[in-house]
Amino acid sequence: MYSAIVFLPLLGFLIAGIFGRVIGVRASQIVTSGLLVVSAVLSIIAFPQVTFGGVTDQIHVMTWIDSGSFEADWRLRIDALTAVMLVVVTSVSALVHIYSIGYMSHDEHQPRFFAYLSLFTFAMLMLVTADNFIQLFFGWEGVGLASYLLIGFWYKKPSANAAAIKAFVVNRVGDFGLILGIATIFLTIGSVEFNTVFEAIPHLETRTFLFLGYEVPLVTTICLLLFMGAMGKSAQFMLHTWLPDAMEGPTPVSALIHAATMVTAGVFLVARCSPIFEFSPTALTVVTFIGATTAIFAATVGLVQNDIKRVIAYSTCSQLGYMFAALGVGAYEAAMFHLFTHAFFKALLFLGSGSVIHAMGGEQDMRKMGGIAKLIPATWVMMLIGTLALTGFPMFAGYFSKDAIIEATFAGHNPMHMYAFTMLVIAAFLTSFYSWRLMFMTFHGAPRADHHTMEHVHESPLVMLIPLVILAVGAVGAGYVFAPYFVGEMHEAFWLDAIFRGANNHVMHDLHNVPSWVVYSPFAMMVFGAGLSWLFYIAWPHIPRELARTQAPLYNFLLNKWYFDELYDFIFVRPAFWIGRILWKQGDGRIIDGLGPDGVSARVLDITRGVVRLQTGYVYHYAFAMLLGVAGLATYFMLGGVH
């Protein structure tokens, strides 16, 4: 069953990718979507067997790498962590496949699109079922490749190509750290198998190595290198710049990348490696700081974005910050719980925004929307449910998972836990504000679109609405149903050995004993943010324009995303181009080519041109040359040239 879950998407990719032109669009849609649905159903069946039944397994697929002391078999690791990710990945991917049948109905390259979706899903499944770091890296790079193909799917658009390249390059920065981390593990322990590595780590807790004259802790170094990879894949602060630009891909791609799969890979990696991170308080402190900083940074930028998909993209970035903050304080279960619930309501918001864009004839600027709630009521209801879940409205999914993270940061013990708590509470206010801003600007108030666009606003077809309804059920009920198992009184029996907790890690117990004001603070921030958003965009809609005018420096700072793109362009891109031009023009062109093949060929040509000039074809020229030769010989003999 587990092999079928993993390899059915690969089969769909091969059929649609190789035979798509032969079997046609409809067959490609049915094959890829059908196989994903089967994979999702099998994942749902396996979920209670693993999490509630305590089933764990390691399924050997084949011998993969066996070179000297280096071994990495292809095995599927089945435990609670895997089971949770299987449900998330296959369920959201299956719904995205079905949704895409309607959303991409007018695209002329649908077989290729559905093939890429299935390839992406297979790579992610390889990642989450990995039993060693090499297999994990295979899936890790696989989702990177597939995301490049999907973001740049409309390759005739220069902006799509640029976004795909940016995502690929920025992720390579993080992946460089991941490669170094895996290499360090192998060179130190002699294995890349999870069980072997996890068993060896406690014996390396105090071990150091010499680097540039400093004694550096080994386990901390491994953790920070692994976390560097997680930062790139999960778009954390400083390696986040690729995520908003990924909106250049089709909307279903945004839902798949930002909701359940690629961006959560970093969270999964840290949770899987909890037996390593638990032995490095320093690394956990860094994770806490980066996560909390990402949460507040992305939330501030989301306040002023006008593209409906970019607002949700920055929301994803912010929510990932929540997850890493939880990981940093040792609340791995709370982080995975939020990953689980977030997948439903964030996919719902992305696909709901796709329904809005579909209704508005491709328009994504919220400033050109408004007044469409009555025209697309089903989409409005779905977006409302997603917004309530994201902002943490009581009894919706986000209320249980996000609040658990905030309480965990307060109950944490590392030096950054109160910084994280403060940033996350403020981010809860900002999240509520920009989420309701999106709802008010998109669906309410006076219509701001032109008359022609408003005449053609229409509800999406059932093939797009049914996935929204299913996701809405998860956005409403996933938190209430699973809270006791993920973070409640039954969490230890639920997770078993899938997540490791150190002897001093009591945060999952302590988060239930925080003061009442901590418990109510995110709810208060949610209400405050929603109320302020209503005042700004419904009651007094002129206020945002006035604030943007009077506070222009701050507004432009946020609108331009803290100028990270401009900063990186100045620090990295321009110098790289400058060095490249020097190496090309001076190094390659003038030195290598000039002294090498181009120089030699040029000298040969110069000589031959001189020789050619002597061949005039006139007899008197040749006679004159002969006379010069005779005169030269005579002179030579007269001066005693021959003895």
XYZ file of C-alpha atoms in Angstrom:
643
model
C 0.000 0.000 0.000
C 2.749 2.452 0.919
C 4.646 1.756 -2.290
C 1.454 2.475 -4.245
C 1.004 5.787 -2.407
C 4.497 6.897 -3.422
C 4.756 5.532 -6.960
C 1.260 6.126 -8.367
C 2.011 9.841 -8.925
C 5.224 8.831 -10.712
C 3.195 6.561 -12.973
C 0.832 9.438 -13.728
C 3.792 11.675 -14.567
C 5.257 9.106 -16.971
C 1.959 8.485 -18.754
C 1.014 12.165 -19.144
C 4.587 13.298 -19.786
C 5.505 10.706 -22.416
C 2.164 9.883 -24.004
C 0.260 13.102 -23.312
C 0.143 14.165 -26.951
C -1.027 10.710 -27.984
C -3.743 10.118 -25.396
C -4.924 13.752 -25.373
C -5.888 16.301 -22.757
C -8.860 14.544 -21.199
C -7.042 11.242 -20.746
C -4.039 13.041 -19.199
C -6.350 14.792 -16.745
C -8.147 11.587 -15.788
C -5.007 9.478 -15.426
C -3.020 11.934 -13.293
C -5.960 13.064 -11.158
C -7.313 9.535 -10.758
C -3.988 8.118 -9.601
C -3.585 10.997 -7.122
C -7.053 10.365 -5.740
C -6.182 6.688 -5.234
C -2.934 7.706 -3.537
C -4.839 10.126 -1.264
C -7.433 7.493 -0.325
C -4.689 5.013 0.539
C -2.948 7.678 2.651
C -6.159 8.347 4.565
C -6.567 4.595 5.154
C -2.965 4.291 6.348
C -3.188 7.326 8.656
C -5.182 5.733 11.539
C -3.253 2.473 11.226
C 0.026 4.283 11.836
C -0.977 7.047 14.257
C -3.673 5.333 16.298
C -2.606 1.730 15.735
C 1.074 2.334 16.396
C 2.184 0.714 13.132
C 5.756 1.576 12.132
C 7.731 0.027 9.327
C 10.694 0.353 7.004
C 9.895 -0.957 3.540
C 12.903 -1.883 1.424
C 12.425 -0.841 -2.196
C 15.866 -1.588 -3.632
C 19.587 -1.316 -3.043
C 20.442 2.139 -4.290
C 24.033 3.145 -3.432
C 26.598 0.634 -2.148
C 30.117 1.993 -2.558
C 32.716 0.954 -0.006
C 31.538 2.106 3.402
C 28.875 4.331 1.865
C 25.448 2.700 1.799
C 22.073 4.251 1.068
C 19.269 1.829 0.331
C 15.954 3.038 -0.999
C 13.541 2.423 1.875
C 10.220 3.915 2.888
C 10.147 5.019 6.532
C 6.634 4.679 7.904
C 5.814 6.384 11.205
C 3.435 9.054 12.524
C 5.441 11.901 10.994
C 5.334 10.217 7.590
C 1.626 9.409 7.907
C 0.735 13.042 8.628
C 2.749 14.280 5.651
C 1.312 11.618 3.339
C -2.231 12.755 4.102
C -1.346 16.417 3.658
C 0.609 16.016 0.425
C -1.634 13.550 -1.384
C -4.925 15.145 -0.296
C -4.017 18.681 -1.307
C -2.306 17.502 -4.486
C -5.328 15.435 -5.529
C -7.653 18.397 -4.984
C -5.279 20.693 -6.894
C -5.270 18.217 -9.794
C -9.066 18.184 -9.909
C -9.302 21.962 -9.544
C -6.814 22.399 -12.385
C -9.138 20.572 -14.781
C -11.394 23.614 -14.646
C -8.830 26.349 -14.053
C -6.480 25.286 -16.868
C -9.246 24.300 -19.292
C -8.197 26.898 -21.878
C -4.458 26.192 -21.731
C -2.972 24.467 -24.747
C -0.306 22.556 -22.790
C -2.444 20.761 -20.212
C -0.804 17.285 -20.477
C 2.555 18.862 -19.647
C 1.038 20.786 -16.747
C -0.581 17.724 -15.183
C 2.617 15.734 -15.707
C 4.586 18.387 -13.807
C 2.040 18.379 -10.958
C 2.380 14.608 -10.572
C 6.187 14.790 -10.736
C 6.144 17.418 -8.010
C 3.954 15.227 -5.824
C 6.128 12.151 -6.344
C 9.259 14.095 -5.391
C 7.593 15.370 -2.223
C 6.450 11.867 -1.300
C 10.007 10.640 -1.786
C 11.156 13.346 0.601
C 8.702 12.588 3.402
C 9.134 8.794 3.206
C 12.954 8.937 3.140
C 14.826 6.680 5.527
C 18.207 8.323 4.978
C 19.586 11.745 4.162
C 20.535 10.887 0.570
C 17.029 9.719 -0.258
C 15.668 12.831 1.437
C 18.031 14.963 -0.646
C 16.820 13.222 -3.804
C 13.240 14.246 -3.041
C 14.448 17.654 -1.858
C 16.072 18.400 -5.212
C 13.169 16.785 -7.044
C 10.666 19.287 -5.677
C 13.149 22.039 -6.518
C 13.271 20.893 -10.132
C 9.500 20.438 -10.386
C 8.853 23.834 -8.815
C 11.164 25.404 -11.403
C 9.158 23.745 -14.176
C 5.812 24.747 -12.665
C 6.651 28.339 -11.762
C 8.013 28.839 -15.269
C 5.216 26.835 -16.898
C 4.176 29.834 -19.011
C 7.718 30.057 -20.334
C 6.851 32.640 -22.994
C 6.400 35.211 -20.198
C 9.762 36.756 -19.255
C 8.521 37.370 -15.711
C 7.670 33.666 -15.294
C 11.112 32.615 -16.485
C 12.766 35.120 -14.162
C 10.683 33.907 -11.199
C 11.527 30.260 -11.920
C 15.242 31.012 -12.136
C 15.090 33.086 -8.946
C 13.388 30.259 -7.039
C 15.951 27.784 -8.329
C 18.989 29.944 -7.513
C 17.852 31.060 -4.034
C 17.077 27.467 -3.104
C 20.550 26.426 -4.236
C 21.945 28.725 -1.552
C 20.053 26.855 1.129
C 20.776 23.495 -0.481
C 24.503 24.215 -0.273
C 24.140 24.240 3.516
C 22.105 21.030 3.433
C 24.780 19.288 1.343
C 27.490 20.372 3.791
C 25.357 19.161 6.701
C 24.842 15.729 5.149
C 28.550 15.504 4.291
C 29.502 16.417 7.858
C 27.181 13.730 9.198
C 28.704 11.073 6.956
C 32.309 12.079 7.612
C 31.668 12.103 11.364
C 29.404 9.108 11.830
C 30.116 7.104 8.672
C 26.449 6.684 7.764
C 23.504 8.610 6.378
C 20.820 6.242 7.685
C 18.481 8.066 10.076
C 18.504 5.421 12.814
C 22.296 5.114 12.823
C 22.785 8.876 12.852
C 20.197 9.503 15.575
C 21.745 6.850 17.807
C 25.221 8.330 17.408
C 24.338 11.991 18.055
C 24.130 11.779 21.911
C 27.744 10.586 21.980
C 28.831 13.624 19.945
C 27.119 16.242 22.111
C 30.357 17.611 23.565
C 32.570 16.971 20.548
C 34.151 19.932 18.759
C 36.370 20.500 15.740
C 38.909 23.169 14.860
C 37.822 25.760 12.292
C 39.881 28.902 11.579
C 41.509 28.548 14.967
C 38.221 28.195 16.892
C 36.738 25.193 18.631
C 33.317 24.731 17.026
C 30.609 22.413 18.458
C 30.014 19.581 16.008
C 26.299 18.935 16.634
C 25.470 22.641 16.500
C 27.299 22.936 13.194
C 25.346 20.013 11.747
C 22.057 21.508 12.939
C 22.767 24.966 11.549
C 23.789 23.545 8.164
C 20.631 21.458 7.987
C 18.591 24.472 9.042
C 20.195 26.525 6.275
C 18.640 24.095 3.811
C 15.321 24.389 5.597
C 15.499 28.193 5.438
C 15.802 28.136 1.655
C 13.078 25.597 0.997
C 10.666 27.100 3.520
C 11.393 30.712 2.530
C 12.634 31.941 5.881
C 13.969 35.424 6.534
C 16.794 36.367 4.138
C 16.127 33.369 1.872
C 12.471 34.259 1.365
C 12.736 36.399 -1.766
C 11.800 33.636 -4.205
C 8.407 32.887 -2.629
C 6.312 35.923 -3.696
C 7.716 35.806 -7.230
C 6.568 32.197 -7.499
C 3.091 33.667 -8.017
C 4.018 33.940 -11.706
C 3.027 30.289 -12.052
C -0.608 29.223 -12.492
C -2.708 29.578 -9.321
C -2.995 25.796 -8.726
C 0.809 25.739 -8.600
C 0.745 28.406 -5.898
C -1.659 26.300 -3.864
C 0.467 23.188 -4.246
C 3.822 24.835 -3.491
C 2.680 27.202 -0.736
C 0.117 25.096 1.083
C 1.154 21.519 1.574
C 4.328 20.579 -0.161
C 7.550 22.361 -1.014
C 7.515 25.143 1.573
C 6.713 22.733 4.392
C 9.699 20.534 3.543
C 11.954 22.604 5.795
C 9.565 22.235 8.736
C 9.432 18.490 8.135
C 13.241 18.289 7.967
C 13.725 19.927 11.372
C 10.956 17.808 12.921
C 12.446 14.635 11.452
C 15.852 15.631 12.805
C 14.560 16.404 16.293
C 16.942 13.724 17.700
C 19.774 15.962 16.434
C 18.389 19.416 17.232
C 17.472 18.431 20.796
C 21.195 18.195 21.545
C 21.940 21.729 20.354
C 20.239 24.484 22.376
C 22.184 27.060 20.363
C 20.758 25.826 17.067
C 17.231 25.772 18.499
C 17.675 29.357 19.653
C 18.674 30.357 16.117
C 15.646 28.525 14.703
C 13.387 30.375 17.157
C 14.825 33.765 16.235
C 14.634 33.219 12.477
C 11.103 31.837 12.690
C 9.776 34.694 14.804
C 11.515 37.288 12.645
C 10.068 35.736 9.492
C 6.578 35.768 10.992
C 6.639 39.483 11.768
C 8.550 40.492 8.615
C 6.193 38.756 6.191
C 3.125 39.966 8.069
C 4.232 43.612 7.772
C 4.816 43.246 4.037
C 1.444 41.567 3.557
C -0.283 44.670 4.943
C 0.232 46.740 1.786
C 0.407 44.247 -1.102
C -2.276 44.682 -3.750
C -1.942 41.450 -5.730
C -4.393 38.987 -4.160
C -1.996 36.051 -4.579
C 0.978 37.948 -3.168
C -0.949 38.766 0.007
C -1.595 35.059 0.525
C 2.019 34.231 -0.381
C 3.367 36.530 2.333
C 0.810 35.035 4.684
C 2.316 31.619 3.943
C 5.793 32.970 4.660
C 4.565 34.379 7.973
C 2.822 31.151 8.998
C 5.950 29.169 8.224
C 7.697 31.493 10.645
C 5.192 30.411 13.296
C 6.076 26.774 12.628
C 9.809 27.357 12.943
C 9.344 29.355 16.128
C 7.533 26.337 17.563
C 10.295 24.007 16.403
C 12.858 26.273 18.021
C 11.293 26.053 21.477
C 10.997 22.280 21.156
C 7.272 22.146 20.374
C 7.726 19.955 17.300
C 4.229 18.545 17.667
C 2.662 22.027 17.648
C 4.642 22.927 14.519
C 3.438 19.801 12.725
C -0.115 20.471 13.883
C -0.032 23.927 12.342
C 1.530 22.485 9.192
C -1.400 20.040 9.033
C -4.178 22.586 9.536
C -2.441 25.298 7.518
C -2.396 23.034 4.473
C -6.198 23.002 4.363
C -7.004 26.654 4.865
C -4.073 28.011 2.871
C -4.855 25.757 -0.096
C -8.454 26.906 0.299
C -7.388 30.555 0.166
C -5.137 30.074 -2.852
C -7.685 28.087 -4.826
C -10.374 30.539 -3.714
C -8.277 33.417 -5.028
C -7.949 31.458 -8.263
C -11.734 31.306 -8.425
C -11.842 35.092 -7.961
C -9.254 35.606 -10.695
C -11.200 33.250 -12.944
C -14.384 35.235 -12.286
C -12.647 38.576 -12.919
C -11.199 37.525 -16.264
C -7.610 37.149 -15.008
C -7.471 40.288 -12.842
C -5.323 39.916 -9.693
C -5.136 43.516 -8.436
C -7.494 43.924 -5.481
C -7.728 47.652 -6.202
C -9.688 46.713 -9.318
C -12.130 44.425 -7.511
C -14.855 44.990 -4.910
C -18.578 44.449 -4.773
C -18.532 40.885 -6.123
C -19.675 38.915 -3.060
C -23.247 38.602 -4.371
C -22.033 37.647 -7.849
C -19.863 34.715 -6.693
C -21.425 33.733 -3.341
C -19.951 30.221 -3.185
C -16.418 31.532 -3.641
C -17.108 34.241 -1.042
C -18.190 31.632 1.522
C -15.106 29.502 0.852
C -12.775 32.496 1.182
C -14.574 33.546 4.373
C -13.987 30.107 5.901
C -10.316 30.216 4.927
C -9.950 33.695 6.426
C -11.591 32.682 9.703
C -9.299 29.664 9.941
C -6.157 31.658 9.135
C -6.912 34.431 11.615
C -7.618 31.954 14.427
C -11.356 32.454 14.872
C -12.596 30.160 17.685
C -13.305 26.551 16.705
C -11.744 26.899 13.244
C -8.539 25.001 12.460
C -6.082 27.859 12.929
C -7.521 28.660 16.352
C -6.215 25.379 17.751
C -2.851 25.110 16.002
C -1.687 28.731 15.909
C -2.697 29.390 19.507
C -0.820 26.248 20.576
C 2.332 27.670 18.999
C 1.929 31.037 20.709
C 1.422 29.339 24.065
C 4.419 27.082 23.418
C 6.710 30.032 22.749
C 5.645 31.606 26.027
C 6.303 28.327 27.851
C 9.649 27.772 26.125
C 12.991 28.087 27.847
C 15.550 29.148 25.244
C 16.825 32.760 25.281
C 14.607 33.786 22.353
C 11.282 32.386 23.549
C 9.839 35.691 24.781
C 11.006 37.483 21.651
C 9.168 34.829 19.660
C 6.050 35.125 21.800
C 5.948 38.899 21.374
C 6.532 38.781 17.615
C 3.932 36.056 17.079
C 1.255 37.904 19.038
C 1.891 41.071 17.019
C 1.897 38.968 13.839
C -1.512 37.583 14.855
C -2.865 41.144 14.817
C -1.265 41.877 11.440
C -2.510 38.574 10.012
C -6.060 39.433 10.960
C -5.720 42.914 9.488
C -4.360 41.918 6.066
C -6.648 38.863 5.814
C -9.791 40.936 6.333
C -8.328 43.663 4.140
C -8.198 41.076 1.366
C -11.814 40.075 1.979
C -13.095 43.653 2.124
C -11.149 44.881 -0.905
C -12.032 41.839 -3.000
C -15.674 41.181 -2.194
C -17.161 44.249 -0.506
C -17.575 47.968 -0.996
C -18.254 49.659 -4.299
C -17.129 47.852 -7.475
C -13.837 49.241 -8.768
C -13.631 47.163 -11.942
C -14.795 48.511 -15.277
C -18.362 47.938 -16.466
C -17.350 45.279 -18.990
C -15.535 43.193 -16.362
C -18.418 43.415 -13.874
C -20.861 42.202 -16.526
C -18.849 39.025 -17.005
C -18.179 38.134 -13.347
C -19.373 34.551 -12.910
C -19.128 31.686 -10.444
C -16.596 28.948 -11.067
C -17.668 25.514 -12.365
C -18.287 22.600 -10.008
C -14.953 20.985 -10.860
C -13.325 24.006 -9.181
C -15.839 24.464 -6.357
C -15.907 20.846 -5.112
C -12.199 20.894 -4.083
C -12.892 24.178 -2.282
C -15.732 22.603 -0.306
C -13.567 19.638 0.720
C -10.769 21.943 1.827
C -13.282 24.079 3.716
C -14.324 21.013 5.728
C -10.683 20.552 6.742
C -10.286 24.261 7.499
C -13.258 24.081 9.862
C -12.867 20.702 11.535
C -9.215 19.603 11.343
C -8.224 21.591 14.427
C -11.042 20.517 16.711
C -10.856 16.835 15.716
C -7.093 16.366 15.857
C -6.007 18.775 18.622
C -6.133 16.089 21.359
C -3.874 13.843 19.305
C -1.383 16.333 17.899
C -0.874 18.565 20.956
C -3.348 17.392 23.595
C -3.387 14.716 26.250
C -2.901 11.900 23.704
C -0.004 13.421 21.788
C 2.652 11.034 23.130
C 0.679 7.959 22.076
C -0.029 9.602 18.718
C 3.561 10.502 17.813
C 5.364 7.636 19.601
C 9.033 7.686 18.521
C 8.521 9.758 15.373
C 9.489 12.881 17.331
C 12.244 12.919 19.935
C 12.053 15.033 23.074
C 15.084 15.622 25.278
C 15.014 14.981 29.001
C 14.598 18.701 29.717
C 11.965 19.345 27.053
C 8.634 19.779 28.847
C 7.179 22.481 26.629
C 4.263 20.344 25.401
C 3.189 19.912 29.005
C 3.927 23.476 30.073
C 1.992 25.116 27.235
C -1.244 23.931 28.840
C -0.404 25.793 32.055
C 0.326 29.279 30.747
C -1.506 32.297 32.253
C -4.982 33.056 30.939
C -3.882 36.370 29.399
C -1.489 34.430 27.171
C -4.318 32.169 26.039
C -6.592 35.094 25.183
C -3.961 37.377 23.624
C -4.148 35.947 20.072
C -7.955 36.136 20.151
C -7.794 39.773 21.257
C -5.298 40.546 18.481
C -7.537 38.795 15.950
C -10.576 40.873 16.953
C -8.551 44.098 17.017
C -7.068 43.436 13.588
C -10.437 42.586 12.033
C -12.079 45.658 13.537
C -9.339 48.003 12.386
C -9.467 46.513 8.897
C -13.234 47.105 8.773
C -12.739 50.734 9.764
C -10.049 51.249 7.121
C -11.686 49.521 4.172
C -15.430 49.680 4.809
C -16.281 52.513 7.196
C -13.585 55.058 6.205
C -12.016 53.802 2.946
C -10.176 57.083 2.427
C -7.880 56.455 5.434
C -5.504 53.972 3.727
C -4.837 56.437 0.896
C -4.196 59.237 3.363
C -1.836 57.092 5.418
C 0.030 55.983 2.300
C 0.470 59.640 1.340
C 1.417 61.019 4.749
C 3.592 58.034 5.724
C 5.176 57.556 2.310
C 8.636 56.353 3.511
C 7.123 53.625 5.705
C 4.549 52.699 3.060
C 7.197 52.373 0.348
C 9.454 50.428 2.701
C 6.727 47.836 3.215
C 5.485 47.939 -0.372
C 9.019 47.211 -1.580
C 9.363 44.300 0.867
C 11.981 45.952 3.078
C 14.055 46.457 -0.107
C 15.548 42.976 0.124
C 15.448 42.477 -3.638
C 17.174 45.792 -4.216
C 19.725 45.020 -1.497
C 20.548 41.605 -2.946
C 20.718 43.118 -6.425
C 23.286 45.639 -5.163
C 25.328 43.177 -3.081
C 25.226 40.034 -5.209
C 23.690 40.450 -8.654
C 25.464 43.555 -9.943
C 28.932 42.506 -8.686
C 28.353 39.067 -10.218
C 27.519 40.634 -13.575
C 30.509 42.992 -13.259
C 32.891 40.132 -12.485
C 31.329 38.116 -15.273
C 31.871 40.874 -17.799
C 35.512 41.249 -16.725
C 36.136 37.515 -16.925
C 34.377 37.336 -20.274
C 35.777 40.419 -21.994
C 39.247 40.592 -20.432
C 39.897 37.064 -19.231
C 38.233 34.887 -21.828
C 38.177 37.321 -24.727
C 41.454 39.209 -24.508
C 43.759 36.790 -22.655
C 42.562 33.250 -23.379
C 41.205 33.795 -26.865
C 43.602 36.652 -27.656
C 46.758 34.692 -26.798
C 45.224 31.355 -27.650
C 43.269 30.244 -30.707
C 42.164 33.702 -31.821
C 45.710 35.102 -31.465
C 47.385 32.252 -33.333
C 44.839 32.309 -36.146
C 45.148 36.102 -36.418
C 48.946 35.890 -36.753
C 48.658 33.196 -39.414
C 46.238 35.402 -41.315
C 48.603 38.377 -41.031
C 51.495 36.330 -42.440
C 49.456 34.873 -45.266
C 48.150 38.327 -46.191
C 51.787 39.522 -46.453
C 52.759 36.541 -48.573
C 49.714 36.996 -50.794
C 50.824 40.558 -51.553
C 53.986 39.149 -53.155
C 51.957 37.125 -55.648
C 50.999 39.917 -58.085
C 50.969 37.949 -61.335
C 53.204 40.475 -63.204
C 56.383 39.089 -64.892
C 58.374 42.261 -64.345
C 57.700 42.050 -60.589
C 59.083 38.506 -60.513
C 62.099 39.572 -62.709
C 62.771 42.442 -60.325
C 62.641 40.026 -57.380
C 65.095 37.723 -59.164
C 67.484 40.636 -59.779
C 67.261 41.554 -56.085
C 68.147 37.984 -55.254
C 71.119 37.920 -57.619
C 72.311 41.255 -56.233
C 71.979 39.930 -52.720
C 73.994 36.792 -53.520
C 76.681 38.803 -55.244
C 76.967 41.101 -52.281
C 77.155 38.139 -49.942
C 80.051 36.579 -51.906
C 81.879 39.882 -52.269
C 81.775 40.527 -48.540
C 83.325 37.129 -47.873
C 80.216 35.198 -47.036
C 81.813 32.031 -48.522
C 85.280 30.925 -47.497
